[in-house]
Amino acid sequence: MSSVRYGVLVSGRGSNLGAIGRARGRIGGTLAGVVSSSAAAGALGIAEGLGVPTRVVEPVRGEGRDTYDARVIAACESLELDWIVLAGWMRILGDRMLERYAGRIVNIHPSLLPAFPGLHPHRQALEAGVCVSGCTVHLVEPGAVDGGRILGQRVVPVFAGDDEAALAARVLTEEHDLYVAVLARLFRSGATPEQVLARW
Ligand code: GRF
């Protein structure tokens, strides 16, 4: 079993955190902490229920990305995190964070990337008239938002009459399953995640 310590970064509801937390025995490594960009995030209650230590790092008005990132890094370091799992984290990570955890940040996005990056992916999918959508787990790399090496995807049908909420709910179920599967593949073997990625 790998000894990777990973933390989940959240900003809101925390359903992906809940799925990861419930499956942490199967995922391997250690779910070592949760960092939230909002003190009001429902995810904090989920973390508490899981018995996982939390840190809240709320942005301060007028603060630059570098300064905010430095505070997030300090929170991650205080939890001794090796890997960062973004799950509904609503802040764009700056260079500082991307350098500190280079190659060790994963994100989930509720579309089949590279289609529909950024905000409102379900609305984008419905407006484009696609017949399938889904979700993507990818590495976070410098450059485009929601870019980076794709590690896994799940496809869901889009039905006539779907609205954003219906499509989001159908995709979310797959998100939970996909995130657990990708993290388990990364963390559960005896090899380091970097070795696992080399033959992904
Ligand atoms: C998920 O749809 C995730 O893909 C997106 O934000 C949402 C977070 O949901 N980035 P939750 O907080 O995990 O419930």
PDB file of N, CA and C in Angstrom, residues 105-109 113 136-141 144-152 179:
ATOM      1  N   ILE A 105      -1.286  17.311  -8.762  1.00  0.00           N
ATOM      2  CA  ILE A 105      -2.621  17.866  -8.527  1.00  0.00           C
ATOM      3  C   ILE A 105      -3.583  17.244  -9.528  1.00  0.00           C
ATOM      4  N   VAL A 106      -4.691  16.719  -9.033  1.00  0.00           N
ATOM      5  CA  VAL A 106      -5.730  16.191  -9.928  1.00  0.00           C
ATOM      6  C   VAL A 106      -7.023  16.968  -9.711  1.00  0.00           C
ATOM      7  N   ASN A 107      -7.825  16.999 -10.769  1.00  0.00           N
ATOM      8  CA  ASN A 107      -9.101  17.721 -10.708  1.00  0.00           C
ATOM      9  C   ASN A 107     -10.168  16.872 -11.378  1.00  0.00           C
ATOM     10  N   ILE A 108     -11.419  17.117 -11.004  1.00  0.00           N
ATOM     11  CA  ILE A 108     -12.531  16.515 -11.736  1.00  0.00           C
ATOM     12  C   ILE A 108     -13.356  17.638 -12.337  1.00  0.00           C
ATOM     13  N   HIS A 109     -13.759  17.421 -13.591  1.00  0.00           N
ATOM     14  CA  HIS A 109     -14.560  18.433 -14.291  1.00  0.00           C
ATOM     15  C   HIS A 109     -15.757  17.727 -14.913  1.00  0.00           C
ATOM     16  N   LEU A 113     -13.862  16.542 -21.281  1.00  0.00           N
ATOM     17  CA  LEU A 113     -12.814  17.436 -21.781  1.00  0.00           C
ATOM     18  C   LEU A 113     -12.125  16.795 -22.980  1.00  0.00           C
ATOM     19  N   THR A 136     -14.559  14.129 -16.394  1.00  0.00           N
ATOM     20  CA  THR A 136     -13.140  13.881 -16.687  1.00  0.00           C
ATOM     21  C   THR A 136     -12.320  14.115 -15.429  1.00  0.00           C
ATOM     22  N   VAL A 137     -11.422  13.196 -15.122  1.00  0.00           N
ATOM     23  CA  VAL A 137     -10.400  13.442 -14.099  1.00  0.00           C
ATOM     24  C   VAL A 137      -9.089  13.681 -14.839  1.00  0.00           C
ATOM     25  N   HIS A 138      -8.422  14.780 -14.482  1.00  0.00           N
ATOM     26  CA  HIS A 138      -7.196  15.128 -15.199  1.00  0.00           C
ATOM     27  C   HIS A 138      -6.160  15.711 -14.258  1.00  0.00           C
ATOM     28  N   LEU A 139      -4.909  15.660 -14.683  1.00  0.00           N
ATOM     29  CA  LEU A 139      -3.853  16.346 -13.949  1.00  0.00           C
ATOM     30  C   LEU A 139      -3.990  17.840 -14.206  1.00  0.00           C
ATOM     31  N   VAL A 140      -3.649  18.634 -13.214  1.00  0.00           N
ATOM     32  CA  VAL A 140      -3.686  20.085 -13.385  1.00  0.00           C
ATOM     33  C   VAL A 140      -2.272  20.540 -13.738  1.00  0.00           C
ATOM     34  N   GLU A 141      -2.172  21.151 -14.883  1.00  0.00           N
ATOM     35  CA  GLU A 141      -0.867  21.594 -15.374  1.00  0.00           C
ATOM     36  C   GLU A 141      -0.958  23.066 -15.741  1.00  0.00           C
ATOM     37  N   ALA A 144      -3.965  26.088 -19.830  1.00  0.00           N
ATOM     38  CA  ALA A 144      -5.412  26.316 -19.878  1.00  0.00           C
ATOM     39  C   ALA A 144      -6.115  25.770 -18.637  1.00  0.00           C
ATOM     40  N   VAL A 145      -7.164  26.460 -18.224  1.00  0.00           N
ATOM     41  CA  VAL A 145      -8.036  25.967 -17.161  1.00  0.00           C
ATOM     42  C   VAL A 145      -8.710  24.695 -17.654  1.00  0.00           C
ATOM     43  N   ASP A 146      -8.760  23.675 -16.794  1.00  0.00           N
ATOM     44  CA  ASP A 146      -9.331  22.378 -17.154  1.00  0.00           C
ATOM     45  C   ASP A 146      -8.547  21.691 -18.271  1.00  0.00           C
ATOM     46  N   GLY A 147      -7.280  22.097 -18.444  1.00  0.00           N
ATOM     47  CA  GLY A 147      -6.385  21.376 -19.348  1.00  0.00           C
ATOM     48  C   GLY A 147      -5.593  20.372 -18.537  1.00  0.00           C
ATOM     49  N   GLY A 148      -4.603  19.753 -19.126  1.00  0.00           N
ATOM     50  CA  GLY A 148      -3.772  18.787 -18.402  1.00  0.00           C
ATOM     51  C   GLY A 148      -4.123  17.368 -18.777  1.00  0.00           C
ATOM     52  N   ARG A 149      -3.187  16.489 -18.512  1.00  0.00           N
ATOM     53  CA  ARG A 149      -3.305  15.099 -18.954  1.00  0.00           C
ATOM     54  C   ARG A 149      -4.571  14.426 -18.416  1.00  0.00           C
ATOM     55  N   ILE A 150      -5.307  13.809 -19.305  1.00  0.00           N
ATOM     56  CA  ILE A 150      -6.561  13.158 -18.918  1.00  0.00           C
ATOM     57  C   ILE A 150      -6.262  11.773 -18.344  1.00  0.00           C
ATOM     58  N   LEU A 151      -6.807  11.501 -17.148  1.00  0.00           N
ATOM     59  CA  LEU A 151      -6.556  10.220 -16.475  1.00  0.00           C
ATOM     60  C   LEU A 151      -7.757   9.285 -16.536  1.00  0.00           C
ATOM     61  N   GLY A 152      -8.933   9.819 -16.754  1.00  0.00           N
ATOM     62  CA  GLY A 152     -10.117   8.956 -16.827  1.00  0.00           C
ATOM     63  C   GLY A 152     -11.338   9.752 -17.224  1.00  0.00           C
ATOM     64  N   TYR A 179     -13.920   9.236  -9.771  1.00  0.00           N
ATOM     65  CA  TYR A 179     -12.847   9.804  -8.944  1.00  0.00           C
ATOM     66  C   TYR A 179     -12.244   8.719  -8.045  1.00  0.00           C
TER      67      TYR A 179
END
